[in-house]
Coordinates of C-alpha atoms in Angstrom, one line a residue:
Chain X
X102 CA -4.8 -35.3 9.2
X103 CA -4.4 -36.6 5.6
X104 CA -5.5 -34.1 3.1
X105 CA -6.5 -34.9 -0.5
X106 CA -6.3 -32.3 -3.3
X107 CA -7.9 -31.3 -6.5
X108 CA -6.1 -28.9 -8.8
X109 CA -8.6 -26.7 -10.7
X110 CA -6.6 -25.5 -13.7
X111 CA -3.5 -27.5 -14.6
X112 CA -1.4 -24.7 -15.9
X113 CA 1.9 -23.2 -15.0
X114 CA 0.9 -22.6 -11.4
X115 CA -1.5 -25.4 -10.6
X116 CA 0.6 -28.1 -12.2
X117 CA 3.7 -27.0 -10.3
X118 CA 2.1 -26.9 -6.8
X119 CA -0.1 -30.0 -7.5
X120 CA 2.9 -31.7 -9.0
X121 CA 5.0 -31.1 -5.9
X122 CA 2.3 -32.5 -3.6
X123 CA 1.7 -35.5 -5.9
X124 CA 5.3 -36.5 -6.2
X125 CA 5.4 -37.1 -2.4
X126 CA 2.5 -39.4 -2.6
X127 CA -0.4 -37.1 -1.7
X128 CA -3.6 -37.7 -3.5
X129 CA -4.0 -35.0 -6.1
X130 CA -6.6 -34.9 -8.9
X131 CA -5.9 -32.6 -11.8
X132 CA -8.6 -30.9 -13.9
X133 CA -7.1 -30.2 -17.3
X134 CA -8.9 -29.2 -20.5
X135 CA -6.8 -28.6 -23.6
X136 CA -4.0 -30.7 -22.2
X137 CA -6.1 -33.6 -21.0
X138 CA -5.4 -36.1 -23.8
X139 CA -1.6 -35.4 -23.7
X140 CA -1.5 -35.8 -19.9
X141 CA -3.6 -38.9 -19.9
X142 CA -1.3 -40.5 -22.5
X143 CA 2.1 -39.2 -21.6
X144 CA 1.8 -38.0 -18.0
X145 CA 2.6 -34.6 -16.5
X146 CA 6.2 -33.2 -16.7
X147 CA 7.6 -30.4 -14.7
X148 CA 11.1 -29.2 -15.4
X149 CA 12.5 -27.4 -12.4
X150 CA 15.8 -26.2 -11.0
X151 CA 14.6 -27.6 -7.7
X152 CA 14.2 -31.1 -9.2
X153 CA 12.2 -32.3 -12.2
X154 CA 8.9 -34.0 -11.5
X155 CA 7.4 -36.7 -13.7
X156 CA 3.9 -38.0 -12.9
X157 CA 3.5 -41.0 -15.2
X158 CA -0.1 -41.7 -14.4
X159 CA -1.6 -38.7 -12.7
X160 CA -5.2 -38.7 -11.7
X161 CA -6.4 -36.4 -14.5
X162 CA -9.9 -35.4 -15.5
X163 CA -11.5 -33.2 -18.2
X164 CA -14.8 -32.8 -16.4
X165 CA -15.5 -31.7 -12.8
X166 CA -18.4 -34.2 -12.4
X167 CA -16.0 -37.2 -12.6
X168 CA -13.6 -35.9 -9.9
X169 CA -13.9 -37.7 -6.5
X170 CA -14.4 -35.5 -3.4
X171 CA -11.2 -34.0 -2.0
X172 CA -10.3 -32.0 1.0
X173 CA -8.8 -29.0 -0.7
X174 CA -9.4 -27.5 -4.1
X175 CA -6.6 -25.4 -5.5
X176 CA -8.0 -22.6 -7.7
X177 CA -5.3 -22.1 -10.2
X178 CA -7.2 -20.5 -13.1
X179 CA -6.8 -16.9 -14.1
X180 CA -9.4 -14.5 -12.5
X181 CA -10.6 -13.6 -16.0
X182 CA -12.8 -16.7 -15.8
X183 CA -14.2 -16.1 -12.3
X184 CA -17.6 -15.0 -13.5
X185 CA -18.4 -18.5 -14.5
X186 CA -16.2 -20.3 -11.9
X187 CA -18.9 -20.7 -9.3
X188 CA -20.9 -23.0 -11.5
X189 CA -17.9 -24.9 -12.7
X190 CA -16.4 -25.5 -9.3
X191 CA -19.7 -26.4 -7.5
X192 CA -19.4 -30.1 -8.2
X193 CA -16.1 -30.2 -6.4
X194 CA -17.3 -28.4 -3.3
X195 CA -18.6 -30.9 -0.8
X196 CA -19.3 -30.4 2.8
X197 CA -16.0 -29.3 4.4
X198 CA -14.1 -29.0 1.1
X199 CA -11.6 -26.2 1.5
X200 CA -10.9 -23.8 -1.3
X201 CA -7.3 -22.6 -1.7
X202 CA -7.3 -19.6 -4.0
X203 CA -4.0 -19.2 -5.9
X204 CA -5.1 -16.3 -8.1
X205 CA -3.7 -12.8 -8.3
X206 CA -5.7 -9.8 -7.2
X207 CA -8.1 -8.7 -4.5
X208 CA -11.4 -10.0 -3.2
X209 CA -11.3 -13.5 -4.7
X210 CA -11.5 -15.3 -1.3
X211 CA -14.4 -13.1 -0.1
X212 CA -16.2 -14.0 -3.4
X213 CA -15.6 -17.7 -3.0
X214 CA -16.8 -17.5 0.6
X215 CA -20.0 -15.7 -0.5
X216 CA -20.6 -18.5 -3.0
X217 CA -19.8 -21.3 -0.6
X218 CA -20.5 -19.8 2.9
X219 CA -20.0 -23.0 4.8
X220 CA -16.6 -24.0 3.4
X221 CA -13.2 -22.9 4.6
X222 CA -11.4 -20.5 2.2
X223 CA -7.7 -20.1 2.1
X224 CA -5.6 -17.8 0.0
X225 CA -2.1 -18.5 -1.4
X226 CA 0.0 -15.9 -3.0
X227 CA 2.5 -17.6 -5.3
X228 CA 5.8 -16.0 -5.9
X229 CA 6.8 -18.1 -8.8
X230 CA 8.2 -17.9 -12.3
X231 CA 6.9 -20.7 -14.4
X232 CA 5.2 -21.3 -17.7
X233 CA 3.7 -23.9 -19.8
X234 CA 6.1 -25.0 -22.5
X235 CA 3.9 -27.5 -24.3
X236 CA 0.8 -29.5 -23.5
X237 CA 1.5 -31.4 -20.3
X238 CA 5.0 -29.9 -19.9
X239 CA 5.6 -27.1 -17.4
X240 CA 8.8 -25.2 -17.1
X241 CA 9.5 -23.9 -13.6
X242 CA 12.2 -21.2 -13.9
X243 CA 12.6 -19.7 -10.4
X244 CA 11.1 -19.0 -7.0
X245 CA 8.1 -20.9 -5.8
X246 CA 7.4 -19.5 -2.3
X247 CA 3.8 -19.5 -1.2
X248 CA 2.3 -17.0 1.3
X249 CA -0.6 -18.7 2.9
X250 CA -3.5 -17.4 4.9
X251 CA -7.0 -18.3 6.0
X252 CA -9.9 -15.9 5.3
X253 CA -11.5 -16.8 8.6
X254 CA -9.3 -17.2 11.7
X255 CA -11.3 -20.3 12.6
X256 CA -9.4 -22.1 9.8
X257 CA -5.9 -21.5 11.1
X258 CA -5.3 -25.2 11.8
X259 CA -6.3 -26.1 8.3
X260 CA -4.0 -23.4 6.9
X261 CA -1.2 -24.8 9.1
X262 CA -1.7 -28.3 7.8
X263 CA -1.8 -27.3 4.2
X264 CA 1.3 -25.2 4.8
X265 CA 3.0 -28.2 6.4
X266 CA 2.2 -30.5 3.5
X267 CA 3.4 -27.8 1.0
X268 CA 6.6 -27.4 3.0
X269 CA 7.2 -31.2 3.0
X270 CA 6.7 -31.1 -0.8
X271 CA 9.6 -28.6 -1.1
X272 CA 7.3 -25.6 -1.4
X273 CA 8.6 -22.9 1.0
X274 CA 5.6 -21.5 2.9
X275 CA 5.1 -18.3 4.8
X276 CA 2.0 -18.4 7.0
X277 CA 0.2 -15.1 7.5
X278 CA -2.6 -14.2 9.9
X279 CA -4.0 -11.3 7.8
X280 CA -4.8 -12.6 4.4
X281 CA -6.3 -9.2 3.3
X282 CA -3.0 -7.5 4.1
X283 CA -1.0 -10.1 2.3
X284 CA -3.1 -9.6 -0.8
X285 CA -2.4 -5.9 -0.7
X286 CA 1.3 -6.6 -0.2
X287 CA 1.3 -8.7 -3.3
X288 CA -0.6 -5.9 -5.2
X289 CA 2.3 -3.6 -4.3
X290 CA 4.3 -5.5 -6.9
X291 CA 1.5 -6.7 -9.2
X292 CA -0.2 -3.4 -9.8
X293 CA 2.8 -1.4 -11.1
X294 CA 4.7 -4.2 -12.9
X295 CA 1.9 -6.0 -14.6
X296 CA 0.2 -2.8 -15.9
X297 CA 3.3 -0.9 -16.9
X298 CA 5.0 -3.7 -18.8
X299 CA 1.7 -3.8 -20.8
X300 CA 1.2 -0.1 -21.2
X301 CA 4.8 0.5 -22.1
X302 CA 5.3 -2.8 -23.9
X303 CA 8.5 -3.9 -22.2
X304 CA 9.9 -6.1 -19.4
X305 CA 10.6 -5.3 -15.8
X306 CA 14.3 -4.4 -16.4
X307 CA 13.3 -1.8 -19.1
X308 CA 11.1 -0.1 -16.5
X309 CA 13.7 -0.3 -13.7
X310 CA 16.6 1.2 -15.7
X311 CA 14.8 4.2 -17.0
X312 CA 14.6 7.0 -14.4
X313 CA 11.1 8.2 -15.5
X314 CA 9.4 4.8 -15.5
X315 CA 11.2 3.9 -12.3
X316 CA 9.7 7.1 -10.8
X317 CA 6.3 5.9 -12.0
X318 CA 6.7 2.6 -10.3
X319 CA 7.5 4.4 -7.1
X320 CA 4.4 6.6 -7.4
X321 CA 2.2 3.7 -8.1
X322 CA 3.6 1.7 -5.1
X323 CA 3.1 4.7 -2.8
X324 CA -0.5 4.9 -4.0
X325 CA -1.0 1.2 -3.3
X326 CA 0.3 1.7 0.2
X327 CA -2.0 4.6 0.7
X328 CA -4.9 2.6 -0.7
X329 CA -4.0 -0.4 1.5
X330 CA -3.9 2.0 4.5
X331 CA -7.4 3.3 4.1
X332 CA -8.5 -0.4 3.8
X333 CA -6.9 -1.1 7.2
X334 CA -3.7 -2.8 5.9
X335 CA -0.6 -1.0 7.1
X336 CA 2.3 -1.6 4.8
X337 CA 5.5 0.1 5.9
X338 CA 6.9 2.8 3.5
X339 CA 10.2 0.9 3.4
X340 CA 8.4 -1.8 1.4
X341 CA 8.7 0.4 -1.7
X342 CA 12.5 0.5 -1.6
X343 CA 12.7 -3.2 -0.8
X344 CA 10.5 -4.1 -3.8
X345 CA 12.6 -2.0 -6.1
X346 CA 15.8 -3.7 -4.9
X347 CA 14.2 -7.1 -5.2
X348 CA 13.0 -6.3 -8.8
X349 CA 16.4 -4.9 -9.7
X350 CA 17.9 -8.2 -8.9
X351 CA 15.4 -10.2 -10.8
X352 CA 16.1 -11.6 -14.3
X353 CA 14.4 -9.3 -16.8
X354 CA 10.8 -10.6 -16.6
X355 CA 7.5 -10.3 -18.3
X356 CA 4.8 -10.6 -15.7
X357 CA 1.6 -12.7 -16.3
X358 CA -0.4 -9.8 -17.6
X359 CA 2.3 -8.9 -20.1
X360 CA 2.2 -12.5 -21.4
X361 CA -1.6 -12.3 -21.6
X362 CA -1.1 -9.1 -23.6
X363 CA 1.5 -10.7 -25.9
X364 CA -0.9 -13.5 -26.7
X365 CA -4.0 -11.2 -26.9
X366 CA -5.6 -13.0 -24.0
X367 CA -8.0 -11.3 -21.7
X368 CA -6.1 -9.5 -18.9
X369 CA -6.8 -9.7 -15.2
X370 CA -7.8 -6.1 -14.9
X371 CA -10.9 -6.6 -12.8
X372 CA -9.3 -8.4 -9.8
X373 CA -5.9 -6.7 -10.0
X374 CA -7.1 -3.1 -10.7
X375 CA -10.8 -2.6 -10.4
X376 CA -11.3 -4.3 -7.1
X377 CA -8.4 -2.6 -5.2
X378 CA -9.5 0.7 -6.7
X379 CA -13.1 0.1 -5.6
X380 CA -12.1 -1.0 -2.1
X381 CA -9.9 2.1 -1.6
X382 CA -12.5 4.4 -3.2
X383 CA -15.3 3.1 -1.0
X384 CA -13.1 4.2 1.9
X385 CA -12.6 7.6 0.5
X386 CA -9.2 7.3 -1.3
X387 CA -8.9 7.4 -5.1
X388 CA -5.6 5.8 -6.3
X389 CA -5.4 8.2 -9.3
X390 CA -2.4 6.8 -11.0
X391 CA -3.6 3.3 -10.6
X392 CA -6.9 4.4 -12.1
X393 CA -5.1 5.9 -15.0
X394 CA -3.2 2.7 -15.6
X395 CA -6.4 0.7 -15.4
X396 CA -8.1 3.0 -18.0
X397 CA -5.1 2.5 -20.3
X398 CA -5.2 -1.3 -19.9
X399 CA -8.9 -1.4 -20.7
X400 CA -8.3 0.7 -23.8
X401 CA -5.4 -1.5 -24.9
X402 CA -7.5 -4.7 -24.4
X403 CA -10.4 -3.3 -26.4
X404 CA -8.0 -2.9 -29.4
X405 CA -6.8 -6.5 -29.4
Chain E
X57 CA 1.9 51.4 -38.5
X58 CA 3.4 49.2 -41.2
X59 CA 4.9 46.0 -39.7
X60 CA 7.4 43.8 -41.3
X61 CA 7.8 40.1 -40.4
X62 CA 10.4 37.4 -40.2
X63 CA 9.2 33.8 -40.0
X64 CA 11.7 31.8 -37.9
X65 CA 10.9 28.2 -39.0
X66 CA 9.2 27.8 -42.4
X67 CA 7.3 24.6 -41.6
X68 CA 3.6 23.7 -41.5
X69 CA 2.7 26.5 -39.1
X70 CA 5.2 29.3 -39.9
X71 CA 4.8 29.0 -43.7
X72 CA 1.0 29.1 -43.4
X73 CA 0.8 32.3 -41.3
X74 CA 3.8 33.9 -43.0
X75 CA 2.3 33.0 -46.4
X76 CA -1.0 34.6 -45.6
X77 CA 0.7 37.8 -44.6
X78 CA 3.0 37.8 -47.6
X79 CA 0.2 37.1 -50.2
X80 CA -1.4 40.5 -49.2
X81 CA 1.9 42.3 -49.8
X82 CA 3.3 42.5 -46.3
X83 CA 7.1 42.2 -46.1
X84 CA 7.8 38.7 -44.8
X85 CA 11.2 37.1 -44.6
X86 CA 11.4 33.4 -44.3
X87 CA 14.1 31.4 -42.6
X88 CA 14.3 27.9 -44.0
X89 CA 16.9 25.3 -43.6
X90 CA 16.4 21.9 -45.3
X91 CA 13.8 23.5 -47.8
X92 CA 15.9 26.6 -48.6
X93 CA 17.1 25.5 -52.0
X94 CA 13.7 24.3 -53.2
X95 CA 12.0 27.5 -52.0
X96 CA 14.7 29.7 -53.6
X97 CA 14.2 27.9 -56.8
X98 CA 10.5 27.0 -57.0
X99 CA 8.9 29.3 -54.5
X100 CA 6.6 28.5 -51.5
X101 CA 3.3 26.8 -52.1
X102 CA 0.5 26.4 -49.6
X103 CA -2.5 24.4 -50.6
X104 CA -5.5 25.4 -48.5
X105 CA -9.3 25.1 -48.6
X106 CA -9.3 28.8 -47.8
X107 CA -7.5 29.6 -51.1
X108 CA -4.1 28.4 -52.3
X109 CA -1.0 30.6 -51.9
X110 CA 1.9 30.6 -54.2
X111 CA 4.8 32.9 -53.4
X112 CA 7.0 32.8 -56.5
X113 CA 9.9 34.7 -55.2
X114 CA 9.7 34.8 -51.4
X115 CA 12.3 36.6 -49.4
X116 CA 13.9 33.4 -48.1
X117 CA 17.2 32.9 -46.2
X118 CA 19.1 30.0 -44.8
X119 CA 21.1 32.1 -42.3
X120 CA 19.8 34.5 -39.7
X121 CA 22.7 36.9 -40.2
X122 CA 21.5 37.7 -43.7
X123 CA 18.0 38.6 -42.8
X124 CA 17.2 42.3 -42.7
X125 CA 15.7 43.8 -39.5
X126 CA 11.9 43.3 -39.1
X127 CA 9.3 44.4 -36.6
X128 CA 8.0 41.1 -35.7
X129 CA 9.7 37.7 -35.6
X130 CA 7.3 34.7 -35.7
X131 CA 8.8 31.8 -33.7
X132 CA 7.4 28.8 -35.5
X133 CA 9.9 26.1 -34.6
X134 CA 9.1 23.3 -32.2
X135 CA 10.0 23.9 -28.5
X136 CA 12.3 20.9 -28.6
X137 CA 14.9 23.3 -30.0
X138 CA 14.4 26.1 -27.5
X139 CA 17.5 25.4 -25.6
X140 CA 19.6 26.7 -28.5
X141 CA 17.0 29.2 -29.8
X142 CA 18.3 32.2 -27.9
X143 CA 21.6 32.2 -29.7
X144 CA 20.0 31.4 -33.1
X145 CA 17.5 34.2 -32.9
X146 CA 19.6 36.9 -31.4
X147 CA 20.8 38.3 -34.8
X148 CA 17.1 38.9 -35.6
X149 CA 16.3 40.7 -32.4
X150 CA 17.0 44.4 -32.8
X151 CA 15.8 47.3 -30.7
X152 CA 11.9 47.1 -30.6
X153 CA 11.7 43.9 -32.6
X154 CA 8.7 42.0 -31.3
X155 CA 8.7 38.3 -30.8
X156 CA 5.5 36.4 -31.6
X157 CA 5.7 32.9 -30.1
X158 CA 3.6 30.4 -32.0
X159 CA 4.7 27.4 -30.1
X160 CA 2.8 24.9 -27.9
X161 CA 3.2 24.7 -24.2
X162 CA 3.7 27.0 -21.3
X163 CA 6.4 29.5 -20.3
X164 CA 7.9 30.2 -23.7
X165 CA 7.0 33.9 -23.7
X166 CA 8.4 34.4 -20.2
X167 CA 11.6 32.7 -21.4
X168 CA 11.9 34.8 -24.5
X169 CA 11.3 37.9 -22.4
X170 CA 14.1 36.9 -20.0
X171 CA 16.4 36.5 -22.9
X172 CA 15.4 39.8 -24.5
X173 CA 14.1 41.9 -21.6
X174 CA 13.6 45.1 -23.7
X175 CA 11.6 43.6 -26.5
X176 CA 7.8 43.2 -26.8
X177 CA 6.8 39.5 -26.5
X178 CA 3.5 38.3 -27.9
X179 CA 2.0 34.8 -27.9
X180 CA -0.1 33.2 -30.5
X181 CA -2.0 30.0 -30.0
X182 CA -2.6 28.4 -33.4
X183 CA -5.6 26.2 -33.9
X184 CA -4.6 24.7 -37.2
X185 CA -4.3 21.4 -39.0
X186 CA -1.5 21.7 -41.5
X187 CA 1.5 19.7 -42.5
X188 CA 4.5 19.8 -44.8
X189 CA 3.8 17.7 -47.8
X190 CA 7.2 18.1 -49.5
X191 CA 10.0 20.6 -49.4
X192 CA 8.5 24.0 -50.0
X193 CA 4.9 22.6 -50.2
X194 CA 2.5 23.0 -47.2
X195 CA -0.9 21.4 -47.0
X196 CA -3.3 23.4 -44.9
X197 CA -6.2 21.0 -44.0
X198 CA -8.5 22.9 -41.6
X199 CA -8.9 25.6 -39.1
X200 CA -6.3 28.3 -38.7
X201 CA -7.6 30.6 -35.9
X202 CA -5.0 32.3 -33.9
X203 CA -5.5 33.4 -30.3
X204 CA -3.3 36.4 -29.7
X205 CA -2.1 38.0 -26.5
X206 CA 0.7 40.2 -25.2
X207 CA 2.9 39.1 -22.3
X208 CA 3.0 42.7 -21.0
X209 CA -0.1 44.8 -21.0
X210 CA 2.0 47.7 -22.3
X211 CA 2.1 46.0 -25.7
X212 CA -1.7 45.8 -26.3
X213 CA -1.5 48.2 -29.2
X214 CA 1.1 46.1 -30.9
X215 CA -1.0 43.0 -30.2
X216 CA -4.0 44.7 -31.8
X217 CA -2.0 45.8 -34.8
X218 CA -0.6 42.3 -35.4
X219 CA -4.1 40.9 -35.0
X220 CA -5.5 43.4 -37.5
X221 CA -2.9 42.4 -40.1
X222 CA -3.6 38.7 -39.5
X223 CA -7.3 39.3 -39.8
X224 CA -6.8 41.2 -43.1
X225 CA -4.7 38.3 -44.3
X226 CA -7.7 35.9 -43.7
X227 CA -6.4 34.6 -40.4
X228 CA -9.3 34.8 -37.9
X229 CA -7.9 36.2 -34.7
X230 CA -9.1 36.2 -31.1
X231 CA -7.5 38.8 -28.9
X232 CA -7.0 37.9 -25.3
X233 CA -5.8 40.1 -22.4
X234 CA -4.5 37.2 -20.2
X235 CA -1.9 35.3 -22.3
X236 CA -1.1 33.0 -19.3
X237 CA -4.7 31.9 -19.0
X238 CA -5.0 31.4 -22.8
X239 CA -1.9 29.2 -22.7
X240 CA -3.5 27.0 -19.9
X241 CA -6.7 26.9 -22.0
X242 CA -4.8 25.5 -24.9
X243 CA -3.1 23.0 -22.6
X244 CA -6.6 21.7 -21.7
X245 CA -6.6 20.1 -25.1
X246 CA -3.0 19.6 -25.7
X247 CA -2.1 17.7 -22.5
X248 CA -4.6 14.9 -22.8
X249 CA -4.7 14.5 -26.6
X250 CA -1.1 14.8 -27.5
X251 CA 0.1 12.5 -24.7
X252 CA -2.5 9.9 -24.9
X253 CA -2.4 9.4 -28.7
X254 CA 1.3 8.7 -28.2
X255 CA 0.9 6.5 -25.0
X256 CA -1.9 4.5 -26.6
X257 CA -0.6 4.8 -30.1
X258 CA -3.9 5.9 -31.7
X259 CA -5.8 9.0 -33.0
X260 CA -8.2 11.3 -31.3
X261 CA -11.3 9.4 -32.4
X262 CA -10.0 6.1 -31.0
X263 CA -9.7 7.7 -27.6
X264 CA -13.0 9.4 -27.7
X265 CA -15.0 6.4 -28.7
X266 CA -13.7 4.1 -25.9
X267 CA -15.3 4.8 -22.6
X268 CA -12.2 4.1 -20.5
X269 CA -9.9 6.4 -22.5
X270 CA -12.6 9.0 -22.7
X271 CA -12.8 8.8 -18.9
X272 CA -9.0 9.4 -18.8
X273 CA -9.3 12.5 -21.0
X274 CA -11.8 13.9 -18.6
X275 CA -9.6 13.1 -15.6
X276 CA -6.6 14.8 -17.3
X277 CA -8.7 17.8 -18.2
X278 CA -10.0 18.2 -14.7
X279 CA -6.5 18.1 -13.4
X280 CA -5.4 20.7 -15.9
X281 CA -8.2 22.9 -14.7
X282 CA -7.2 22.4 -11.1
X283 CA -3.5 23.1 -12.0
X284 CA -4.5 26.2 -13.9
X285 CA -6.6 27.4 -10.9
X286 CA -3.7 27.2 -8.5
X287 CA -1.7 29.2 -11.0
X288 CA -4.4 31.9 -11.0
X289 CA -6.1 31.0 -14.3
X290 CA -9.8 30.2 -13.8
X291 CA -11.1 27.9 -16.4
X292 CA -14.8 27.1 -16.0
X293 CA -15.6 23.4 -15.4
X294 CA -17.9 23.5 -18.5
X295 CA -14.8 23.8 -20.6
X296 CA -14.2 20.0 -20.3
X297 CA -17.6 19.1 -21.8
X298 CA -17.1 21.7 -24.5
X299 CA -13.7 20.3 -25.5
X300 CA -15.0 16.8 -25.6
X301 CA -17.9 17.8 -27.9
X302 CA -15.5 19.8 -30.0
X303 CA -13.1 16.8 -30.4
X304 CA -16.0 14.4 -31.1
X305 CA -16.8 16.6 -34.1
X306 CA -13.2 16.7 -35.3
X307 CA -11.9 14.5 -38.1
X308 CA -9.9 11.6 -36.6
X309 CA -6.7 13.4 -35.9
X310 CA -3.1 12.7 -34.9
X311 CA -1.8 15.7 -32.9
X312 CA 1.7 17.1 -33.4
X313 CA 3.2 15.0 -30.7
X314 CA 1.8 11.8 -32.2
X315 CA 3.4 12.8 -35.5
X316 CA 6.7 13.4 -33.8
X317 CA 6.3 10.0 -32.2
X318 CA 5.5 8.3 -35.6
X319 CA 8.6 9.8 -37.1
X320 CA 10.8 9.2 -34.0
X321 CA 11.3 12.9 -33.5
X322 CA 11.9 14.5 -30.2
X323 CA 8.6 15.2 -28.4
X324 CA 7.7 18.6 -26.8
X325 CA 7.5 17.1 -23.4
X326 CA 9.3 19.9 -21.6
X327 CA 7.1 22.8 -22.5
X328 CA 3.8 20.8 -22.8
X329 CA 4.2 18.7 -19.6
X330 CA 7.2 19.6 -17.4
X331 CA 6.6 23.3 -17.3
X332 CA 2.8 23.2 -16.5
X333 CA 3.6 20.4 -13.9
X334 CA 6.3 22.5 -12.4
X335 CA 4.2 25.7 -12.3
X336 CA 1.3 23.9 -10.6
X337 CA 3.6 22.0 -8.2
X338 CA 5.4 25.2 -7.1
X339 CA 2.0 26.4 -6.0
X340 CA 1.2 23.2 -4.1
X341 CA -0.8 21.1 -6.6
X342 CA 0.6 18.0 -8.2
X343 CA -1.2 17.0 -11.4
X344 CA -0.7 13.3 -10.7
X345 CA -2.2 11.9 -13.9
X346 CA -0.5 14.4 -16.0
X347 CA 2.8 13.5 -14.3
X348 CA 2.2 9.8 -15.0
X349 CA 1.6 10.6 -18.7
X350 CA 4.8 12.6 -18.7
X351 CA 6.8 9.8 -17.3
X352 CA 5.4 7.4 -19.9
X353 CA 6.2 9.8 -22.7
X354 CA 9.8 10.2 -21.5
X355 CA 10.1 6.4 -21.3
X356 CA 8.6 6.0 -24.8
X357 CA 11.0 8.6 -26.2
X358 CA 14.0 7.0 -24.6
X359 CA 13.3 3.8 -26.5
X360 CA 13.1 5.4 -30.0

């Protein structure tokens, strides 16, 4: 099976994973907007401790209509644009085109599936620190692991093949059978750290080294575990301690939502907070502290 | 019964109530620290829409040891200093001296009673907007009502007499039999508005006009009502709506904790948050959202 790819959103995440696939000779089309001219002219550069990538003449586009059909479309835009994504992405979705959702949050895969009921939908949780340094220039700082799952068990083979190609392209992949659970596990980190670094205007280390905010992280994580549980996803209690230790060891870090806040960009509140809250509440559990954080984030965003 | 008074803490609150009593000819001693010299030299001035007060030669002191015995000591310092208050106040507490606690929070009266077990303890909840404009100059902006109760029912007569004198001195007084419940009722406003104006760095109007933060206020109030209930204080659910309407009508306002935050002063977290949390938790109810707000406040204060 030779798979071809389109990267929908050539930012810090899309460019990295697409770049890794392309450097090995896979066919990868990139959809870029603001950076299109620069990439067309000067190529796509990814600085990385795992080896720099320079794509001198990438297959880059600024309109979806021009992109040739591919087997897999990597969705690498922020969820804040998802309300208009269906229409934007439709020209790329041919019969059998698979959608690989690299976004943060909950419920994206189900949404994409509802829009394109016949197409395979995969989800990839990216554990990566990377950022755009300048148009066409990505700086990959650390990590890069992808947890990969298929929404529908019928597409396990496809998941395995995408995983194999990623692995070949120096992207360490963890395959999971339960995508829903994997999404909740990612939320265990995303919900407390994204929201609190915004609400408290600080980085991960600031939160971890203060006993009161550290307590808050723990409370939020325990709520996420309880929320996941009513939604049928069992996350062991030890995961809290593990996450704390993992984050203690991390370089002081501003998560994506904090960067969005810094630059007064729209925050991914809906998919990262509203949807998990809604899913748990519909099963009878209100994540009260998560709800409070959400209300604060919405307030903060309203005052940009 | 002719009562004499000492005002312990001649700030925005103490100066106002002491000033009202003094202008009618009651004996009122004032303890002032930073403002002592100014008051000694130029008197104490209170600008107020209910009539200015000018005490040309108030009985002012800068040391407790010099203050003559009085019947009632008004405790009008912030609770942030309570850990050393016992020692400071001891020279003023003679046999029968009553303590009238004008502070915000929960558990102050019980604490004073434990320090001075033989003395009557009263509590006064001050609904007042006032501030210190300059040394010896207080600006009273609005309100001024005092809700007055006795910790021990044996001291109802004393409560009534203090109330009568306040009333005579143009301070509208509401007498309550259940001081504990009155304290919880005051918390119903204090807990959400003080903490959230700090956590969200805004005033009361900003919170009230945004649907998400308004939701948060409601959630916090409902928790306070549930917390009060386990502590034996029944506050009717309608109180939430009443408080919201009351606050909607208020001039945009920065509560005392927000002012403390603005000026990087220690915040009254212990008495306004820790104690109510502890009291409710000891009876089996965790006010989760209140707890979260407390953690945030502690974090914020640690980064002054």
